[in-house]
Coordinates of N, CA, C and O in Angstrom, one line a residue:
X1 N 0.8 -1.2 0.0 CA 0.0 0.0 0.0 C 0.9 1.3 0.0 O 0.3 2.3 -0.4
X2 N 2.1 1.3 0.4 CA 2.9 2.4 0.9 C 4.0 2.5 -0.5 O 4.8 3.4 -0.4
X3 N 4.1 1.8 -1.6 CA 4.8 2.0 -2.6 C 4.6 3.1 -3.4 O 5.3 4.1 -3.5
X4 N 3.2 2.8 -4.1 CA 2.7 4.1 -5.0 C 3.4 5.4 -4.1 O 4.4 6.0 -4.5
X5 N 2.8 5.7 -3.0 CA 2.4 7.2 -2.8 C 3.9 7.1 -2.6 O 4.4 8.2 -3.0
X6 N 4.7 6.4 -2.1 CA 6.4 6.4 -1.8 C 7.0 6.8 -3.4 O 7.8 7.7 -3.5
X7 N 6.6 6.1 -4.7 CA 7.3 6.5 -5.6 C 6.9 7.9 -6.0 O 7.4 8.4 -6.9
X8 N 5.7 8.6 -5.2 CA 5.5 10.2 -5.8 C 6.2 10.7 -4.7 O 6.4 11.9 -4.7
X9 N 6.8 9.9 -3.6 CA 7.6 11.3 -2.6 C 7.0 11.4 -1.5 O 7.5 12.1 -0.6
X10 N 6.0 10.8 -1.4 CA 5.1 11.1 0.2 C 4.6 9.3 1.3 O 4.2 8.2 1.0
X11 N 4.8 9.7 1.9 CA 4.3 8.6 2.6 C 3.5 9.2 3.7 O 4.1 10.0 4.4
X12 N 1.8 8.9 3.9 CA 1.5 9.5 5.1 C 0.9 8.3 5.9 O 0.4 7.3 5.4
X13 N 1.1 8.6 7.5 CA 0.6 7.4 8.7 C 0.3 8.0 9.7 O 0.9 9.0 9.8
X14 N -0.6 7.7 10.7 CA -1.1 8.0 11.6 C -0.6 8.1 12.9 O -0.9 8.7 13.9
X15 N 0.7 7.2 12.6 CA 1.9 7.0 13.7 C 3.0 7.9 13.9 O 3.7 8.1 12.8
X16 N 3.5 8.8 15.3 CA 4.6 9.4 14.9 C 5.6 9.0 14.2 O 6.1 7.9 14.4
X17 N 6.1 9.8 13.5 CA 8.0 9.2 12.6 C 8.8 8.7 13.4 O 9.6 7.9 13.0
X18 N 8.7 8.8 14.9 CA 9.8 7.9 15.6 C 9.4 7.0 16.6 O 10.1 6.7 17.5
X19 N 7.9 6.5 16.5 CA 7.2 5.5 17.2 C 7.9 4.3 17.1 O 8.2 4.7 16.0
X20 N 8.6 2.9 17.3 CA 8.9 2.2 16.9 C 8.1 1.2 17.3 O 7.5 1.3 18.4
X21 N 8.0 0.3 16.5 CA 6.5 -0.6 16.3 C 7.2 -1.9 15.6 O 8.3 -1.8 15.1
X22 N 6.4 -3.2 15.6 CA 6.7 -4.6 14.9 C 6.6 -4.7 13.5 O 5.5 -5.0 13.2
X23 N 7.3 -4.6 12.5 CA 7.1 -4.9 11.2 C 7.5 -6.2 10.8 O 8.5 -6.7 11.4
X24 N 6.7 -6.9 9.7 CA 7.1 -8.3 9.8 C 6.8 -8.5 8.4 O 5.6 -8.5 8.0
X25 N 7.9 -8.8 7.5 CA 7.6 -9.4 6.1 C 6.6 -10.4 5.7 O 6.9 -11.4 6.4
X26 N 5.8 -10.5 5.0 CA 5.5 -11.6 4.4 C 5.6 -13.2 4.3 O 4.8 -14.1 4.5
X27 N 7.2 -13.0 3.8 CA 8.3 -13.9 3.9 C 8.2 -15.0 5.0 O 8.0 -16.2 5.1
X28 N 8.8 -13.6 6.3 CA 9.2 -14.1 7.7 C 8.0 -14.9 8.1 O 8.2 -16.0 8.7
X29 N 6.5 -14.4 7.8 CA 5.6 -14.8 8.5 C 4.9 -16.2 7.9 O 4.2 -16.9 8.7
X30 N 5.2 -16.8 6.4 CA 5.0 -17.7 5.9 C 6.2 -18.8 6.4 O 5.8 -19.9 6.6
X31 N 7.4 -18.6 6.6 CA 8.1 -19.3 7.4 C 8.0 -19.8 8.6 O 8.5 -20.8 9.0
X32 N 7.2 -19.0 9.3 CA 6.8 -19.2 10.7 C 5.6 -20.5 10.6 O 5.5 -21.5 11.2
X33 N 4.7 -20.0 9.6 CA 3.7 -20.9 9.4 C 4.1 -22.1 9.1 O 4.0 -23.1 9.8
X34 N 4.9 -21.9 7.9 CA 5.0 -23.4 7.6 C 6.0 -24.2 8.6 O 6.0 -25.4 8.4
X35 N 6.8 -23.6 9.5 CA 7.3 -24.6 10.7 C 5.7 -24.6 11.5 O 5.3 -25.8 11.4
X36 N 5.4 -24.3 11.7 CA 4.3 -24.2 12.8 C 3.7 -25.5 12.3 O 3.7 -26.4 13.2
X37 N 3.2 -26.0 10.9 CA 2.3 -27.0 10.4 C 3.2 -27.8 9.9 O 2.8 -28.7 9.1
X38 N 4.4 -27.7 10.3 CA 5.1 -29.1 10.5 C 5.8 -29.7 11.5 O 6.7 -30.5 11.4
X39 N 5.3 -29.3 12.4 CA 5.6 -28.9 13.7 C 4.7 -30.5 14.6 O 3.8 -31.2 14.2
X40 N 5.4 -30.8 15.9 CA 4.3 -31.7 16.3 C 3.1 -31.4 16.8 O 3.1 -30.2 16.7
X41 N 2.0 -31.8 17.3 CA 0.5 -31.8 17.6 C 0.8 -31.5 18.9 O -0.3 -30.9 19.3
X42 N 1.4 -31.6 19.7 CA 1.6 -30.8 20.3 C 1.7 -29.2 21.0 O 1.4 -28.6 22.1
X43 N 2.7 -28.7 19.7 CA 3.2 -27.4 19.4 C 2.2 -26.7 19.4 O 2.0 -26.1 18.4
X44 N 1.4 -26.5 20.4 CA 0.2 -25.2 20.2 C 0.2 -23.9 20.9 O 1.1 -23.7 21.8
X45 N -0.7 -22.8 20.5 CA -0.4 -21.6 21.5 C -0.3 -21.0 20.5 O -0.3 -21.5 19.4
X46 N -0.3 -19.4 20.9 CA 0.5 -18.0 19.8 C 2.1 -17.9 19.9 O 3.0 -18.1 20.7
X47 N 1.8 -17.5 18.2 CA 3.2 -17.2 18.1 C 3.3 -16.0 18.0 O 2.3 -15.7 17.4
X48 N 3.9 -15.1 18.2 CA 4.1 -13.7 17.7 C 5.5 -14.0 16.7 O 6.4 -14.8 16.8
X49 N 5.3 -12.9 15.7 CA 6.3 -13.0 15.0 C 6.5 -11.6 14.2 O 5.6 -11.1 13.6
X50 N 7.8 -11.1 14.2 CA 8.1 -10.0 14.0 C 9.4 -9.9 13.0 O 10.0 -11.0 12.9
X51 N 9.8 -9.0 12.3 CA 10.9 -8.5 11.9 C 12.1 -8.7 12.7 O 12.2 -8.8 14.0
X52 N 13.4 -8.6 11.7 CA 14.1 -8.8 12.7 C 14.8 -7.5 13.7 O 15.9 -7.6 14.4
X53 N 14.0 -6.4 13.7 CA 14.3 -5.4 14.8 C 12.6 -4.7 14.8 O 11.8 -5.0 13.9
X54 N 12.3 -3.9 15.6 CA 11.3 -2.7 15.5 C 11.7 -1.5 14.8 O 12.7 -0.9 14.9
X55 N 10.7 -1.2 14.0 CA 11.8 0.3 13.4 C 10.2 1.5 13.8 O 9.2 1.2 14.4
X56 N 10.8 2.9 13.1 CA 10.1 3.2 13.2 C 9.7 4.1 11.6 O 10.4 4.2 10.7
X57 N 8.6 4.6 11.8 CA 8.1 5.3 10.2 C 9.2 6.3 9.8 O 9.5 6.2 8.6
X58 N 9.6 6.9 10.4 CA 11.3 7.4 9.6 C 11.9 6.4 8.8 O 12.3 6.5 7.6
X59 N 12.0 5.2 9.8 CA 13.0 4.3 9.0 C 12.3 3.9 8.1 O 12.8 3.6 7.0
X60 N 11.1 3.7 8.4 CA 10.4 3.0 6.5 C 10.7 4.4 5.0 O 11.2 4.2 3.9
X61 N 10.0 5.7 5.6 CA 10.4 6.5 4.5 C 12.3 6.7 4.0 O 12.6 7.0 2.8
X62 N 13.2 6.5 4.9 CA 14.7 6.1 4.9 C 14.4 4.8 3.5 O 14.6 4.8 2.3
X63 N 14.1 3.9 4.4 CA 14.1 2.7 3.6 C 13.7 2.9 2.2 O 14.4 2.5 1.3
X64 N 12.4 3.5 1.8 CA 12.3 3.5 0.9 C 12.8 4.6 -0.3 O 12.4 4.7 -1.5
X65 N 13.7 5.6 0.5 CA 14.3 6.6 -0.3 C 15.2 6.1 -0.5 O 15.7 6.7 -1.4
X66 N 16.2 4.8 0.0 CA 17.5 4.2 -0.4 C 16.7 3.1 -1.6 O 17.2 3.0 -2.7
X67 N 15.8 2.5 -1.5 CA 15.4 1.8 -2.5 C 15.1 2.4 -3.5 O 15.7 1.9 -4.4
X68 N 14.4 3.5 -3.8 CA 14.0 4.3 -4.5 C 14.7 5.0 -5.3 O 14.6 5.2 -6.6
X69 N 15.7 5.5 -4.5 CA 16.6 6.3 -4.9 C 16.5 7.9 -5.3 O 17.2 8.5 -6.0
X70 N 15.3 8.4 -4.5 CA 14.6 9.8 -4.4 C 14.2 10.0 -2.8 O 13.8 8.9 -2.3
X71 N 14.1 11.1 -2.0 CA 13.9 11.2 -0.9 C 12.3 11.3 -1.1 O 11.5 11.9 -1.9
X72 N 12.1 10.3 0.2 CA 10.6 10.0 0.7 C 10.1 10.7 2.0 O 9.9 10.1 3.1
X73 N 9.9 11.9 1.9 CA 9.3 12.7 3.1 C 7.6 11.8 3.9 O 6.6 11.2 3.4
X74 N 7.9 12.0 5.0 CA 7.2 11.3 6.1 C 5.7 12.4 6.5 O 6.1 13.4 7.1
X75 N 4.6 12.5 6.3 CA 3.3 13.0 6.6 C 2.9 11.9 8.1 O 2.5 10.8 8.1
X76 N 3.0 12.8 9.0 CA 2.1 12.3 10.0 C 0.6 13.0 10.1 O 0.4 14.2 10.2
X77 N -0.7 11.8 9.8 CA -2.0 12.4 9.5 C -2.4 12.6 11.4 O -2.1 11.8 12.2
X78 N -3.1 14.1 11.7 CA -3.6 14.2 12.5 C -4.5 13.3 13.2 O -4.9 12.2 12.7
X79 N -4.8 13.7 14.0 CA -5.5 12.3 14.6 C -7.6 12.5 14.4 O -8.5 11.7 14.4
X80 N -7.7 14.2 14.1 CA -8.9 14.0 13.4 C -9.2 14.2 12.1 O -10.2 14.8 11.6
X81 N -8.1 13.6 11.6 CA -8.4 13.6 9.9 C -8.3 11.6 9.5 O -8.5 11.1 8.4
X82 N -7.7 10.9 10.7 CA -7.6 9.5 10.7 C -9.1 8.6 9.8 O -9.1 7.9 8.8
X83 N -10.2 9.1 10.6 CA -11.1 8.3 9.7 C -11.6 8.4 7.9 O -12.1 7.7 7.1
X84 N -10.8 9.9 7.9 CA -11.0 10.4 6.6 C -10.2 9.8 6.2 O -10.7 9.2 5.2
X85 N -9.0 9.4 6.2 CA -8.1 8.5 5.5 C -8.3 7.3 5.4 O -8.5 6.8 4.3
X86 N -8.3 6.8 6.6 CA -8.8 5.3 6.6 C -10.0 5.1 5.1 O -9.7 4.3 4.3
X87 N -11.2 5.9 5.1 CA -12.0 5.8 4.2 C -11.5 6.0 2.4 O -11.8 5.4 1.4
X88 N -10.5 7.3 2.8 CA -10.3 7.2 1.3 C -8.8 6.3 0.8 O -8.0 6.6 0.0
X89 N -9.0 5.2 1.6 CA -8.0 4.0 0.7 C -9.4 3.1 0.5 O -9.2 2.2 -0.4
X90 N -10.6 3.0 0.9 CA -11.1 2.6 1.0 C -12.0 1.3 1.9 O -12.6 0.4 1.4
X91 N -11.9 1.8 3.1 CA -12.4 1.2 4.7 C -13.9 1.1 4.1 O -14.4 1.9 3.3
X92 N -14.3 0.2 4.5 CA -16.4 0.5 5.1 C -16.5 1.6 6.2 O -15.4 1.9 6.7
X93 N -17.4 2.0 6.6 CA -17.4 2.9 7.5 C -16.9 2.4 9.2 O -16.5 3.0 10.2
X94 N -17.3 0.8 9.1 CA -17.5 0.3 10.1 C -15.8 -0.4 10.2 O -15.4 -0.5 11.4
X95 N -15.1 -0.9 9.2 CA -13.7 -1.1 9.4 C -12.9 0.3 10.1 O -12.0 0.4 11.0
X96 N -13.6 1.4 9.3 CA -12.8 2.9 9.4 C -12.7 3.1 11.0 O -11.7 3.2 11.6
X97 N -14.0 3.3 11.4 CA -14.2 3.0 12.9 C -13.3 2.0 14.1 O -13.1 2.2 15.3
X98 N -12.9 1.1 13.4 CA -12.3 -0.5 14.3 C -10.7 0.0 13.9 O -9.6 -0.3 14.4
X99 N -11.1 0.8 12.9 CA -9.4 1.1 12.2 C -8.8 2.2 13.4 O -7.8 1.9 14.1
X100 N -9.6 3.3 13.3 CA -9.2 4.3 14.0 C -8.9 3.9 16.0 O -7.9 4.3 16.8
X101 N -9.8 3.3 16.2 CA -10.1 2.5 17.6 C -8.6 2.0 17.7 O -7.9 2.5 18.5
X102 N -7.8 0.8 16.8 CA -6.8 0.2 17.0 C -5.4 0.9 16.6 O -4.3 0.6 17.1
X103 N -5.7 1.9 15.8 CA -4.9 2.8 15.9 C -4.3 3.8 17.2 O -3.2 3.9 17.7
X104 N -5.3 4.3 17.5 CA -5.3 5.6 18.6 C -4.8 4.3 20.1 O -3.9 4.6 20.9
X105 N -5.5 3.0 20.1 CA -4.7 2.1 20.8 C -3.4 2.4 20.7 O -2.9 3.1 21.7
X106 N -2.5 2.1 19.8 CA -1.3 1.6 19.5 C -0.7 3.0 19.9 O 0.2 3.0 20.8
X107 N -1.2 4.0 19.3 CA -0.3 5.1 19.6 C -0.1 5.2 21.2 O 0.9 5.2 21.8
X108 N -1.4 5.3 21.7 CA -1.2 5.2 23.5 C 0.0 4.1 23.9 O 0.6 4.3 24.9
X109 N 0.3 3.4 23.3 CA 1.0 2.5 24.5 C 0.5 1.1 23.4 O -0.7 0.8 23.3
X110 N 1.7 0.5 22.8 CA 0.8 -0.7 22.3 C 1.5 -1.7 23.6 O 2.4 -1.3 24.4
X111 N 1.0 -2.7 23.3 CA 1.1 -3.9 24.3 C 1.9 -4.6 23.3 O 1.5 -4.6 22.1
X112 N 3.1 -5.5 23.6 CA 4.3 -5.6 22.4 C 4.7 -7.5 23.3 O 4.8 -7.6 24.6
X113 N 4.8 -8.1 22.8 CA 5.7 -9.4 23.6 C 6.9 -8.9 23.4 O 7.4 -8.4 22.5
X114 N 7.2 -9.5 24.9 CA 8.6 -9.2 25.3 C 9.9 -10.0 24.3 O 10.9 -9.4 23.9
X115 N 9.7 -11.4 23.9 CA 10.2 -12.5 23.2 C 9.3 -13.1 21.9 O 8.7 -14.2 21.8
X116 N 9.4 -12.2 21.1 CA 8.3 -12.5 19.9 C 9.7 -13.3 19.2 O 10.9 -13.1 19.5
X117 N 8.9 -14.3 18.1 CA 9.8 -15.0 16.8 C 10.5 -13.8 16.1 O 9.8 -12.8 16.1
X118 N 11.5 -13.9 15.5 CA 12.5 -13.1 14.9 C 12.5 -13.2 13.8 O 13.2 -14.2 13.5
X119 N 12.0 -12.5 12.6 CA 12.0 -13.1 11.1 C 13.8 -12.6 10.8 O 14.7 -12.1 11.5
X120 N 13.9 -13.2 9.5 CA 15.6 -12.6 8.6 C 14.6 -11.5 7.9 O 15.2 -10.5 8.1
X121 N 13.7 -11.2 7.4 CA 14.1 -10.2 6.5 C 13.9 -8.4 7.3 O 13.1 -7.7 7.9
X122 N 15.1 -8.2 6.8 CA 15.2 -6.4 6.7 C 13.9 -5.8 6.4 O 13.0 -6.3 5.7
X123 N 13.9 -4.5 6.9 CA 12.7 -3.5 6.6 C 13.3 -3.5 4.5 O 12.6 -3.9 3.5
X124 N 14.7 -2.9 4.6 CA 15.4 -2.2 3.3 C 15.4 -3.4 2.5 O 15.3 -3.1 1.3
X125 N 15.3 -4.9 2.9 CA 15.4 -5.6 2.2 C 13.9 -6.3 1.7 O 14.1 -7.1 0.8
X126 N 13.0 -6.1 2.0 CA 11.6 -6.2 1.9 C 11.3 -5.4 1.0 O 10.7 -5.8 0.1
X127 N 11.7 -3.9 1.1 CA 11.2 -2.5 0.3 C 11.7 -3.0 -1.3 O 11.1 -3.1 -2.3
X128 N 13.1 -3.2 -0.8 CA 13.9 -3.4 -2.4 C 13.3 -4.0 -3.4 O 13.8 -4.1 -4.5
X129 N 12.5 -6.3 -2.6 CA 12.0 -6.7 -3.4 C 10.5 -6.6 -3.6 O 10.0 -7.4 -4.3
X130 N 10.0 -5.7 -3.3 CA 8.6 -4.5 -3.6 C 8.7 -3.9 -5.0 O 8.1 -4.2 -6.0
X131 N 9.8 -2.9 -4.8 CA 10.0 -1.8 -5.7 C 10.9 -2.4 -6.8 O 11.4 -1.5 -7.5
X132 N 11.2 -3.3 -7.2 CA 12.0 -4.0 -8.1 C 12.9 -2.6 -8.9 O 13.2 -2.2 -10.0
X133 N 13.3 -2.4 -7.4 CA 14.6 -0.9 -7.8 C 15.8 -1.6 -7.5 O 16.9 -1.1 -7.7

Protein backbone atom coordinates (compact mmCIF):
# COMPACT_ATOMS: atom_id res chain seq x y z
CA UNK A 1 0.00 0.00 0.00
CA UNK A 2 2.92 2.36 0.95
CA UNK A 3 4.76 1.97 -2.58
CA UNK A 4 2.65 4.05 -4.96
CA UNK A 5 2.39 7.22 -2.77
CA UNK A 6 6.39 6.36 -1.79
CA UNK A 7 7.31 6.46 -5.56
CA UNK A 8 5.46 10.19 -5.80
CA UNK A 9 7.61 11.26 -2.63
CA UNK A 10 5.12 11.11 0.20
CA UNK A 11 4.27 8.55 2.61
CA UNK A 12 1.50 9.49 5.13
CA UNK A 13 0.60 7.35 8.65
CA UNK A 14 -1.13 7.96 11.60
CA UNK A 15 1.92 7.01 13.74
CA UNK A 16 4.62 9.41 14.87
CA UNK A 17 8.03 9.24 12.64
CA UNK A 18 9.79 7.86 15.57
CA UNK A 19 7.19 5.53 17.22
CA UNK A 20 8.88 2.24 16.91
CA UNK A 21 6.49 -0.59 16.27
CA UNK A 22 6.73 -4.62 14.86
CA UNK A 23 7.08 -4.85 11.21
CA UNK A 24 7.07 -8.33 9.76
CA UNK A 25 7.58 -9.35 6.12
CA UNK A 26 5.45 -11.58 4.36
CA UNK A 27 8.26 -13.89 3.89
CA UNK A 28 9.20 -14.14 7.72
CA UNK A 29 5.59 -14.77 8.50
CA UNK A 30 5.01 -17.68 5.87
CA UNK A 31 8.11 -19.32 7.44
CA UNK A 32 6.82 -19.15 10.73
CA UNK A 33 3.68 -20.94 9.38
CA UNK A 34 5.04 -23.40 7.62
CA UNK A 35 7.28 -24.60 10.66
CA UNK A 36 4.27 -24.21 12.82
CA UNK A 37 2.27 -26.99 10.44
CA UNK A 38 5.11 -29.07 10.46
CA UNK A 39 5.56 -28.87 13.75
CA UNK A 40 4.34 -31.73 16.28
CA UNK A 41 0.52 -31.84 17.61
CA UNK A 42 1.55 -30.75 20.35
CA UNK A 43 3.22 -27.41 19.39
CA UNK A 44 0.24 -25.17 20.21
CA UNK A 45 -0.36 -21.61 21.54
CA UNK A 46 0.49 -17.98 19.80
CA UNK A 47 3.17 -17.21 18.13
CA UNK A 48 4.13 -13.74 17.68
CA UNK A 49 6.25 -13.00 14.98
CA UNK A 50 8.10 -9.97 13.98
CA UNK A 51 10.90 -8.52 11.86
CA UNK A 52 14.12 -8.82 12.74
CA UNK A 53 14.32 -5.39 14.81
CA UNK A 54 11.27 -2.68 15.49
CA UNK A 55 11.78 0.32 13.39
CA UNK A 56 10.05 3.20 13.19
CA UNK A 57 8.07 5.28 10.22
CA UNK A 58 11.35 7.39 9.65
CA UNK A 59 12.95 4.29 9.01
CA UNK A 60 10.41 2.99 6.47
CA UNK A 61 10.41 6.52 4.50
CA UNK A 62 14.66 6.10 4.85
CA UNK A 63 14.15 2.72 3.58
CA UNK A 64 12.31 3.49 0.95
CA UNK A 65 14.31 6.60 -0.27
CA UNK A 66 17.47 4.21 -0.39
CA UNK A 67 15.35 1.81 -2.54
CA UNK A 68 13.97 4.34 -4.53
CA UNK A 69 16.58 6.29 -4.86
CA UNK A 70 14.64 9.75 -4.44
CA UNK A 71 13.89 11.23 -0.89
CA UNK A 72 10.57 10.05 0.73
CA UNK A 73 9.25 12.68 3.08
CA UNK A 74 7.19 11.29 6.06
CA UNK A 75 3.32 13.04 6.56
CA UNK A 76 2.09 12.25 10.04
CA UNK A 77 -2.04 12.38 9.46
CA UNK A 78 -3.64 14.20 12.50
CA UNK A 79 -5.50 12.34 14.64
CA UNK A 80 -8.86 14.03 13.43
CA UNK A 81 -8.37 13.55 9.91
CA UNK A 82 -7.64 9.48 10.73
CA UNK A 83 -11.07 8.34 9.73
CA UNK A 84 -11.03 10.39 6.64
CA UNK A 85 -8.15 8.47 5.48
CA UNK A 86 -8.82 5.33 6.55
CA UNK A 87 -12.01 5.83 4.24
CA UNK A 88 -10.27 7.22 1.26
CA UNK A 89 -8.03 3.98 0.74
CA UNK A 90 -11.13 2.58 1.01
CA UNK A 91 -12.43 1.18 4.65
CA UNK A 92 -16.40 0.49 5.14
CA UNK A 93 -17.38 2.91 7.52
CA UNK A 94 -17.53 0.32 10.10
CA UNK A 95 -13.66 -1.08 9.40
CA UNK A 96 -12.76 2.90 9.41
CA UNK A 97 -14.18 3.03 12.93
CA UNK A 98 -12.28 -0.49 14.31
CA UNK A 99 -9.35 1.15 12.16
CA UNK A 100 -9.24 4.29 14.00
CA UNK A 101 -10.12 2.53 17.62
CA UNK A 102 -6.82 0.18 17.00
CA UNK A 103 -4.86 2.82 15.88
CA UNK A 104 -5.33 5.58 18.60
CA UNK A 105 -4.74 2.09 20.85
CA UNK A 106 -1.34 1.58 19.50
CA UNK A 107 -0.25 5.12 19.59
CA UNK A 108 -1.19 5.23 23.48
CA UNK A 109 0.99 2.46 24.48
CA UNK A 110 0.77 -0.74 22.33
CA UNK A 111 1.14 -3.93 24.31
CA UNK A 112 4.26 -5.63 22.37
CA UNK A 113 5.69 -9.37 23.64
CA UNK A 114 8.62 -9.23 25.33
CA UNK A 115 10.19 -12.49 23.15
CA UNK A 116 8.35 -12.45 19.94
CA UNK A 117 9.78 -14.99 16.84
CA UNK A 118 12.52 -13.10 14.94
CA UNK A 119 12.01 -13.13 11.05
CA UNK A 120 15.59 -12.63 8.57
CA UNK A 121 14.09 -10.20 6.49
CA UNK A 122 15.15 -6.44 6.71
CA UNK A 123 12.75 -3.48 6.62
CA UNK A 124 15.44 -2.23 3.28
CA UNK A 125 15.36 -5.60 2.18
CA UNK A 126 11.62 -6.15 1.94
CA UNK A 127 11.21 -2.49 0.28
CA UNK A 128 13.87 -3.36 -2.41
CA UNK A 129 11.96 -6.74 -3.37
CA UNK A 130 8.56 -4.45 -3.62
CA UNK A 131 9.97 -1.77 -5.68
CA UNK A 132 11.97 -4.01 -8.07
CA UNK A 133 14.60 -0.92 -7.82
Amino acid sequence: MLLEPAREGVLQTPFPGDMRLPMVSPVDIAKAAASRLLSKSDDVGIRYVEGPRRYTFDDVATAFSTALGHPVRLETIPRDKWEESFRAVGFSPEATRAYARMTAATVAGPHLPADPMRGDVALLDHIRSLSGE
